[in-house]
Coordinates of C-alpha atoms in Angstrom, one line a residue:
M1 CA -4.6 6.2 9.4
K2 CA -2.8 4.1 6.9
K3 CA 0.9 4.8 7.1
Y4 CA 3.2 3.7 4.4
I5 CA 6.4 5.2 5.8
M6 CA 8.9 3.0 7.5
I7 CA 8.5 2.8 11.3
A8 CA 11.8 3.5 12.9
T9 CA 13.2 1.9 16.0
S10 CA 15.0 3.7 18.8
A11 CA 18.0 1.5 18.6
L12 CA 20.9 2.3 16.2
M13 CA 22.0 -0.5 14.0
L14 CA 25.0 -2.5 14.7
G15 CA 27.8 -2.4 12.2
G16 CA 27.7 -4.8 9.3
V17 CA 23.9 -5.0 8.9
A18 CA 24.0 -3.4 5.5
S19 CA 25.7 -6.6 4.2
A20 CA 22.7 -8.7 5.2
Q21 CA 22.3 -12.0 3.4
K22 CA 21.3 -11.5 -0.2
I23 CA 17.8 -12.8 -1.1
T24 CA 18.2 -15.4 -3.8
F25 CA 15.5 -16.0 -6.3
E26 CA 14.7 -17.5 -9.7
E27 CA 12.1 -16.0 -12.0
Y28 CA 10.6 -17.2 -15.3
D29 CA 7.4 -16.9 -17.4
L30 CA 4.8 -19.5 -18.2
D31 CA 3.5 -19.7 -21.8
N32 CA 0.3 -18.0 -20.7
G33 CA 2.2 -14.9 -19.5
M34 CA 2.1 -15.6 -15.7
H35 CA 5.4 -14.6 -14.1
V36 CA 6.8 -17.0 -11.5
I37 CA 9.3 -16.2 -8.8
L38 CA 10.9 -18.9 -6.6
H39 CA 12.8 -18.2 -3.4
Q40 CA 14.1 -21.3 -1.7
D41 CA 14.9 -21.3 2.0
N42 CA 14.9 -24.7 3.7
S43 CA 15.8 -23.5 7.1
A44 CA 12.2 -24.0 8.4
P45 CA 9.5 -26.4 7.2
V46 CA 7.2 -23.5 6.0
V47 CA 6.2 -22.4 2.5
V48 CA 4.3 -19.4 1.2
T49 CA 2.2 -19.5 -1.9
S50 CA 1.1 -16.1 -3.1
V51 CA -0.4 -14.4 -6.1
M52 CA -0.4 -10.7 -6.8
Y53 CA -2.7 -9.3 -9.5
H54 CA -2.0 -6.0 -11.1
V55 CA -5.4 -4.6 -10.3
G56 CA -6.4 -2.0 -7.7
S57 CA -8.9 0.7 -7.2
K58 CA -7.2 2.8 -9.9
D59 CA -8.2 0.3 -12.5
E60 CA -11.9 0.7 -11.9
N61 CA -14.6 2.5 -13.8
P62 CA -15.3 5.8 -12.0
N63 CA -19.0 4.9 -12.0
K64 CA -18.3 1.4 -10.6
T65 CA -15.8 1.9 -7.8
G66 CA -14.8 -0.6 -5.1
F67 CA -14.6 -3.6 -7.4
A68 CA -10.9 -4.5 -6.7
H69 CA -11.4 -4.5 -2.9
F70 CA -14.7 -6.4 -3.4
F71 CA -12.9 -9.1 -5.2
E72 CA -10.4 -9.4 -2.4
H73 CA -13.3 -10.8 -0.4
L74 CA -15.3 -12.4 -3.2
L75 CA -12.6 -14.7 -4.4
F76 CA -12.7 -16.5 -1.0
E77 CA -16.3 -17.5 -1.6
G78 CA -15.4 -20.7 -3.4
T79 CA -14.5 -22.3 -6.7
K80 CA -15.8 -25.0 -9.0
N81 CA -13.9 -27.6 -6.8
I82 CA -13.9 -25.8 -3.4
K83 CA -17.4 -25.6 -2.0
R84 CA -18.7 -22.3 -0.6
G85 CA -17.5 -21.7 2.9
E86 CA -14.8 -24.4 2.7
W87 CA -11.8 -22.3 1.7
M88 CA -10.8 -21.2 5.2
K89 CA -11.6 -24.6 6.7
M90 CA -9.3 -26.3 4.1
V91 CA -6.4 -23.9 4.9
S92 CA -6.7 -24.2 8.7
S93 CA -7.3 -28.0 8.8
N94 CA -3.9 -28.3 7.0
G95 CA -2.1 -26.2 9.5
G96 CA -2.1 -23.0 7.3
V97 CA -3.1 -19.4 7.5
N98 CA -4.1 -17.1 4.6
N99 CA -5.2 -13.6 3.9
A100 CA -5.5 -10.9 1.2
N101 CA -5.2 -7.2 0.8
T102 CA -5.9 -4.5 -1.8
T103 CA -4.4 -1.1 -2.6
E104 CA -4.9 1.5 -5.3
D105 CA -2.4 -0.5 -7.5
R106 CA -2.6 -4.2 -6.8
T107 CA -4.4 -7.1 -5.0
Y108 CA -2.4 -9.7 -3.1
Y109 CA -3.5 -13.2 -1.9
Y110 CA -1.3 -15.6 0.1
E111 CA -1.2 -18.8 2.1
V112 CA 1.4 -19.9 4.6
F113 CA 1.5 -23.7 5.0
P114 CA 3.7 -26.4 6.4
S115 CA 6.0 -27.3 3.5
N116 CA 4.3 -30.7 3.0
S117 CA 1.1 -28.8 1.9
L118 CA 2.8 -26.8 -0.9
E119 CA 0.9 -28.7 -3.6
L120 CA -2.4 -27.9 -1.8
G121 CA -1.5 -24.2 -1.7
L122 CA -0.6 -24.1 -5.4
W123 CA -3.8 -26.0 -6.3
M124 CA -6.0 -23.6 -4.3
E125 CA -4.5 -20.5 -5.9
S126 CA -4.9 -22.0 -9.3
E127 CA -8.5 -22.8 -8.5
R128 CA -9.0 -19.1 -7.5
L129 CA -7.7 -18.1 -10.9
R130 CA -9.1 -20.9 -13.1
H131 CA -12.5 -21.7 -11.5
P132 CA -13.9 -18.8 -9.4
V133 CA -17.6 -19.0 -8.6
I134 CA -19.0 -15.5 -9.3
G135 CA -22.6 -16.1 -8.1
Q136 CA -25.4 -14.0 -6.8
I137 CA -25.3 -15.6 -3.3
G138 CA -21.6 -14.8 -2.9
V139 CA -22.0 -11.3 -4.3
D140 CA -24.9 -10.5 -2.0
T141 CA -23.0 -11.9 1.0
Q142 CA -19.9 -9.9 0.4
K143 CA -21.9 -6.7 -0.2
G144 CA -23.0 -7.1 3.4
V145 CA -19.5 -7.7 4.6
I146 CA -18.1 -4.6 2.8
K147 CA -20.9 -2.5 4.2
E148 CA -20.0 -3.5 7.7
E149 CA -16.3 -2.9 7.0
K150 CA -17.1 0.6 5.8
R151 CA -19.1 1.3 8.9
S152 CA -16.3 0.1 11.2
R153 CA -13.3 1.5 9.3
Y154 CA -14.7 4.8 8.0
D155 CA -18.2 5.8 9.1
N156 CA -17.7 5.1 12.9
Q157 CA -13.9 5.5 13.1
P158 CA -12.5 8.8 14.4
Y159 CA -10.6 10.5 11.6
G160 CA -11.7 7.7 9.3
Y161 CA -12.2 9.8 6.2
V162 CA -9.0 11.8 6.3
I163 CA -7.2 10.0 3.5
N164 CA -10.4 9.8 1.4
V165 CA -10.9 13.6 1.7
V166 CA -7.3 14.3 0.9
K167 CA -7.3 12.0 -2.2
E168 CA -10.5 13.5 -3.6
N169 CA -9.0 17.0 -3.4
M170 CA -5.5 16.1 -4.5
F171 CA -6.5 14.3 -7.8
V172 CA -8.7 15.7 -10.5
N173 CA -8.1 13.2 -13.4
H174 CA -6.4 10.2 -11.8
P175 CA -8.5 7.3 -10.4
Y176 CA -6.5 7.8 -7.2
R177 CA -9.2 10.3 -6.4
W178 CA -11.6 7.7 -4.9
S179 CA -11.0 5.4 -2.0
V180 CA -10.0 1.7 -2.2
I181 CA -13.3 0.6 -0.6
G182 CA -15.2 2.6 -3.2
S183 CA -18.8 3.6 -3.3
M184 CA -21.4 1.5 -1.6
E185 CA -24.0 2.8 -4.1
H186 CA -21.9 1.6 -7.0
L187 CA -21.5 -1.9 -5.5
E188 CA -25.2 -2.0 -4.6
S189 CA -26.3 -1.1 -8.1
A190 CA -23.8 -3.4 -9.9
K191 CA -25.2 -6.4 -11.7
L192 CA -23.8 -9.9 -11.5
E193 CA -22.5 -9.5 -15.1
D194 CA -20.5 -6.4 -14.0
F195 CA -18.5 -8.6 -11.5
K196 CA -18.0 -11.4 -14.0
M197 CA -16.6 -8.9 -16.6
F198 CA -14.2 -7.4 -14.0
N199 CA -13.0 -10.9 -13.1
Q200 CA -12.5 -11.9 -16.8
K201 CA -10.5 -8.7 -17.5
F202 CA -8.1 -8.6 -14.6
Y203 CA -7.9 -12.0 -13.0
V204 CA -5.9 -13.6 -15.7
P205 CA -2.4 -15.2 -15.6
N206 CA -0.8 -12.5 -17.8
N207 CA -1.8 -9.9 -15.1
A208 CA -0.4 -11.9 -12.2
V209 CA 2.8 -12.9 -10.5
L210 CA 3.1 -16.2 -8.5
V211 CA 5.6 -16.4 -5.7
V212 CA 6.6 -19.5 -3.9
A213 CA 8.9 -18.8 -1.0
G214 CA 10.3 -21.1 1.7
D215 CA 11.0 -24.8 2.0
F216 CA 10.4 -26.7 -1.2
K217 CA 12.1 -28.9 -3.8
N218 CA 12.8 -26.9 -7.0
K219 CA 12.1 -29.5 -9.6
T220 CA 8.9 -30.8 -8.1
T221 CA 7.6 -27.3 -7.4
K222 CA 8.1 -26.3 -11.1
E223 CA 6.3 -29.4 -12.2
W224 CA 3.3 -28.5 -9.9
I225 CA 3.3 -24.9 -11.1
Q226 CA 3.1 -26.1 -14.7
K227 CA 0.4 -28.6 -13.9
Y228 CA -1.8 -26.2 -12.0
F229 CA -1.1 -22.9 -13.7
G230 CA 0.5 -23.6 -17.0
T231 CA -2.7 -24.7 -18.8
I232 CA -4.8 -21.7 -17.7
K233 CA -5.8 -19.7 -20.7
K234 CA -4.1 -16.4 -21.3
G235 CA -6.3 -13.3 -20.9
V236 CA -6.7 -10.4 -23.3
A237 CA -3.9 -7.9 -22.9
I238 CA -4.9 -5.1 -20.6
E239 CA -4.7 -1.5 -21.9
R240 CA -4.0 1.0 -19.1
P241 CA -4.8 4.6 -19.7
I242 CA -2.3 7.2 -18.6
Y243 CA -3.8 9.9 -16.3
M244 CA -1.9 13.1 -15.9
E245 CA -2.4 15.7 -13.2
E246 CA -1.6 19.4 -13.6
P247 CA 0.9 20.7 -11.0
I248 CA -0.7 22.3 -8.0
T249 CA 0.3 25.9 -8.1
Q250 CA -2.1 27.5 -5.6
T251 CA -3.0 26.3 -2.1
I252 CA -6.2 24.2 -2.1
K253 CA -8.3 24.7 1.0
T254 CA -11.1 22.5 2.1
K255 CA -13.0 21.5 5.2
Y256 CA -14.6 18.2 6.4
E257 CA -16.8 17.7 9.4
D258 CA -16.5 14.4 11.3
P259 CA -19.2 13.4 13.8
N260 CA -16.8 11.0 15.5
I261 CA -14.2 13.4 16.7
Q262 CA -13.9 16.2 19.4
I263 CA -10.4 17.5 18.5
P264 CA -9.8 19.1 15.1
M265 CA -7.0 17.9 12.9
V266 CA -5.1 20.1 10.5
V267 CA -3.7 18.3 7.4
A268 CA -1.2 19.6 4.8
S269 CA -0.8 17.3 1.8
Y270 CA 1.6 17.6 -1.2
R271 CA 1.4 15.7 -4.4
T272 CA 4.6 13.7 -5.1
P273 CA 6.0 11.5 -7.9
S274 CA 5.7 7.8 -8.3
M275 CA 7.1 5.6 -5.6
K276 CA 9.5 4.2 -8.2
T277 CA 11.4 7.5 -8.4
R278 CA 14.4 8.5 -6.5
D279 CA 12.6 11.7 -5.3
A280 CA 10.0 9.6 -3.6
R281 CA 12.7 7.8 -1.6
V282 CA 14.2 11.1 -0.6
L283 CA 10.7 12.2 0.6
D284 CA 10.7 9.0 2.7
Y285 CA 13.9 10.3 4.4
I286 CA 12.3 13.7 4.9
S287 CA 9.2 12.3 6.6
A288 CA 11.3 10.1 8.9
Y289 CA 13.4 13.1 9.8
L290 CA 10.4 15.2 10.6
S291 CA 8.2 12.8 12.5
D292 CA 9.5 9.3 13.1
G293 CA 9.6 8.9 16.8
K294 CA 9.8 11.2 19.8
S295 CA 13.2 12.5 18.8
S296 CA 12.0 13.7 15.4
K297 CA 12.0 17.4 14.7
L298 CA 8.3 18.0 14.6
Y299 CA 7.4 15.9 17.7
K300 CA 10.3 17.3 19.7
K301 CA 9.5 20.9 18.9
I302 CA 5.7 21.1 18.7
V303 CA 4.6 18.3 21.1
D304 CA 7.4 18.0 23.6
Q305 CA 8.9 21.5 23.9
N306 CA 6.2 23.9 22.9
K307 CA 3.3 21.7 23.9
R308 CA 1.1 23.0 21.1
A309 CA 0.0 19.6 19.8
L310 CA -1.3 16.4 21.2
Q311 CA 0.0 14.6 18.1
I312 CA 2.0 15.4 15.0
G313 CA 3.0 13.2 12.1
A314 CA 4.2 13.1 8.5
F315 CA 4.4 10.2 6.0
S316 CA 4.7 9.4 2.4
Y317 CA 1.6 7.7 0.9
S318 CA 3.4 5.8 -1.8
Q319 CA 1.6 4.7 -5.0
E320 CA 2.6 3.5 -8.5
D321 CA 1.8 6.6 -10.5
Y322 CA 1.7 9.5 -8.0
G323 CA 2.2 9.7 -4.3
M324 CA 1.2 12.1 -1.5
Y325 CA 3.3 13.6 1.3
I326 CA 0.9 14.2 4.2
I327 CA 1.6 16.1 7.4
Y328 CA -1.1 16.2 10.2
G329 CA -1.5 17.5 13.7
L330 CA -4.0 17.7 16.6
P331 CA -3.7 21.0 18.4
M332 CA -3.8 21.3 22.1
Q333 CA -6.5 23.3 23.7
G334 CA -5.8 27.0 23.2
F335 CA -4.0 26.5 19.9
T336 CA -5.2 26.2 16.4
G337 CA -4.3 24.4 13.2
D338 CA -2.7 27.6 11.9
D339 CA -0.4 27.6 15.0
L340 CA 0.7 24.2 14.1
L341 CA 1.1 25.0 10.4
K342 CA 3.4 27.9 11.3
E343 CA 5.7 25.7 13.2
I344 CA 5.6 22.9 10.6
D345 CA 6.5 25.4 7.9
E346 CA 9.4 26.7 9.9
E347 CA 10.9 23.2 10.1
I348 CA 10.3 22.6 6.3
V349 CA 12.0 25.9 5.5
K350 CA 15.0 24.8 7.6
I351 CA 15.3 21.6 5.5
Q352 CA 15.0 23.7 2.3
T353 CA 17.6 26.2 3.5
D354 CA 20.3 24.3 5.4
L355 CA 21.7 20.8 5.2
I356 CA 20.5 18.5 8.0
S357 CA 23.3 17.6 10.5
E358 CA 25.6 14.7 9.9
K359 CA 24.3 13.1 13.1
D360 CA 20.7 13.3 11.9
F361 CA 21.6 12.0 8.5
Q362 CA 23.4 9.0 10.0
K363 CA 20.4 8.3 12.2
L364 CA 18.2 8.3 9.0
Q365 CA 20.4 5.8 7.3
N366 CA 20.4 3.6 10.4
Q367 CA 16.6 3.7 10.6
F368 CA 16.2 2.7 7.0
E369 CA 18.8 0.1 7.2
N370 CA 16.9 -1.5 10.1
Q371 CA 13.6 -1.3 8.2
Y372 CA 15.3 -3.0 5.1
V373 CA 16.5 -5.9 7.2
N374 CA 13.2 -6.3 9.1
S375 CA 11.1 -6.3 5.9
N376 CA 13.1 -9.4 4.7
S377 CA 13.3 -11.1 8.1
S378 CA 10.4 -13.5 7.4
V379 CA 9.6 -15.7 4.5
E380 CA 6.2 -14.0 4.3
G381 CA 7.8 -10.6 4.0
I382 CA 10.2 -11.8 1.3
A383 CA 7.3 -13.3 -0.7
E384 CA 5.4 -10.1 -0.7
N385 CA 8.4 -8.0 -1.5
L386 CA 9.4 -10.2 -4.4
A387 CA 5.9 -9.8 -5.9
K388 CA 5.8 -6.1 -5.3
Y389 CA 9.1 -5.3 -6.8
Y390 CA 8.2 -7.3 -9.9
M391 CA 4.6 -6.0 -10.3
L392 CA 5.0 -2.4 -9.4
Y393 CA 8.6 -1.6 -9.9
G394 CA 9.6 -3.9 -12.8
D395 CA 12.8 -5.0 -11.0
V396 CA 12.7 -8.0 -8.7
N397 CA 16.3 -7.5 -7.6
L398 CA 15.3 -4.3 -5.8
I399 CA 14.7 -6.6 -2.9
N400 CA 18.5 -6.7 -2.7
T401 CA 19.4 -3.2 -4.0
E402 CA 16.8 -0.7 -2.9
F403 CA 18.6 0.0 0.3
D404 CA 21.6 0.9 -1.8
I405 CA 19.4 3.7 -3.4
Y406 CA 18.4 5.0 0.0
H407 CA 22.0 4.8 1.2
S408 CA 23.2 6.8 -1.8
I409 CA 20.9 9.7 -1.0
T410 CA 22.8 12.8 0.1
R411 CA 22.0 15.7 2.4
E412 CA 22.1 18.0 -0.6
E413 CA 19.3 15.9 -2.2
I414 CA 17.2 16.2 0.9
R415 CA 17.4 19.9 0.7
E416 CA 16.7 20.0 -3.1
V417 CA 13.7 17.7 -2.9
A418 CA 12.2 19.6 0.0
E419 CA 12.6 22.8 -2.1
K420 CA 11.0 21.1 -5.1
Y421 CA 7.8 19.6 -3.5
L422 CA 7.1 21.1 -0.1
N423 CA 6.0 24.7 -0.8
P424 CA 2.8 26.3 0.5
N425 CA 1.5 26.9 -3.0
Q426 CA 1.8 23.2 -3.9
R427 CA -0.4 21.8 -1.2
L428 CA -3.8 21.0 0.1
L429 CA -4.8 22.4 3.5
L430 CA -7.6 20.4 5.1
D431 CA -9.4 21.5 8.2
Y432 CA -10.8 18.2 9.6
V433 CA -13.2 19.3 12.3
P434 CA -15.8 18.0 14.7
S435 CA -19.3 18.0 13.1
T436 CA -21.6 20.7 14.4
H437 CA -24.3 18.0 14.4
A438 CA -22.3 15.6 16.4
Q439 CA -24.2 13.8 19.1
N440 CA -23.2 13.9 22.8

C-alpha cells in the first residue's frame, strides 16, 4: 500500500538538528517558460539532472485514463537521436542510473551521473522533451509492459485494490477518482494520435521544471541549459479545470471482494484538504501519533495490548487538490472490523477531546525533524524536493522552511483538526473481504 506519511525512526533526534544546513539554490525561467533550479554541491563528483512535468492522472480525459503513467514508460522508448532500446544502455555505459515515477499530480524523470557526464544528462532530457518518438511499435510494447505491471501490482497483489476502491468512492467529480495506472481498456482502445496529442499538450517546457543538483560549474551549466533547452518551442498554455467536491456528511459504506486475500481488512477514509494547507500537515502529525511505530497509540492498544488486530495503520494520502486520511486494520481471528473501528474511534475521540501529552508532542516533533533532515540527506532527494516544492507548492524555499511549519503546530491545533475532519459522518467505511469465489 502506497504510504505517503513520514516513516518515523525509534531514535530521538540529537539537539541542534533543526538548524541543519540550509539548502542553497538558484532559480530562473527560460524564454520558453521552462523553470530552472540549480543546487550546487561539489562535495562529491555526482550530479542529478531531472525534469518534473505538471501532468498526472488527474489531467486525463475520464474516457482515456492511464495516459500520464503510460508516458512515464513511453518516453524511455527513444528519440530522434537516441535509437529505440538505447536509452538505458547509454545511461549505464556512462556510469549513471535513471528512473521515473508518476502520481495523480506530476511525472518525474531523473538521471544520476558522474559529474563529468552532466552535459550528456542535459542533452538526453532535452531529447526526451524535444524529439520523442511516439510510434506504434513503442506504444504497443508499452501496452504489454503496463498490462504486466497491473497484473503484478494490482490483480495478483493481496490488498492491491484498496487505494483504488477508496478513491472511486471518495471522489465524485474530481479526477482523483480513478487510479494512476488507469484503465487497460482505455489504453487498448486509444489510437496513436491520442498519445501524440497528449504529448503535445503536456510535455512542453512551460509545463516543466528542470533541476540540476550536485557537482557542476555554474556558468558552463547555464550555457548547456540554454543550448539544449532554451530553443525548444513553448507550448500552448494549459487550462486546468477546477473540480469541487461536496462535503461528505453521511457515512459512505461499500464492500470489495479480493480473491488474493484470506484476512478481511477494514478501512476508514476521510477526505482532507490540499497538501499545501496547514491542516494537511496537522493531519500528518495525527497519523504519526496514531500509527507510526509500535509505540503509537493504535498499535500499542489494538495490536499489542488487546490483541484484536494483526496490523493497524493510518496515513495521509497527500495530493495537490484534495487528500485522504486513511486508517486500516486486519482483525485477529474472533474479532471483526467493527471491533477495530470501535477502538479506533475511541482513540480519535481522545484526540478530539483532550490535548495530547507534552511527551507525545515532543516525540512527534522529533520524528518529523528526523524525516526533514533525511529527505535532504542526498543530492537525489534534494533534486526531487526542489522540483516538487516549485511545481506543486509554488514555493521552492519550502525545502528550507516546511519544517518550521510543522514545528509551529500546536497541541490545540491537533485537537481542532481532528474535530474538523475525523468524524464518523465524514468518512468512507470499506469492508475489504476475501472473495467468495477465491480459489484454494
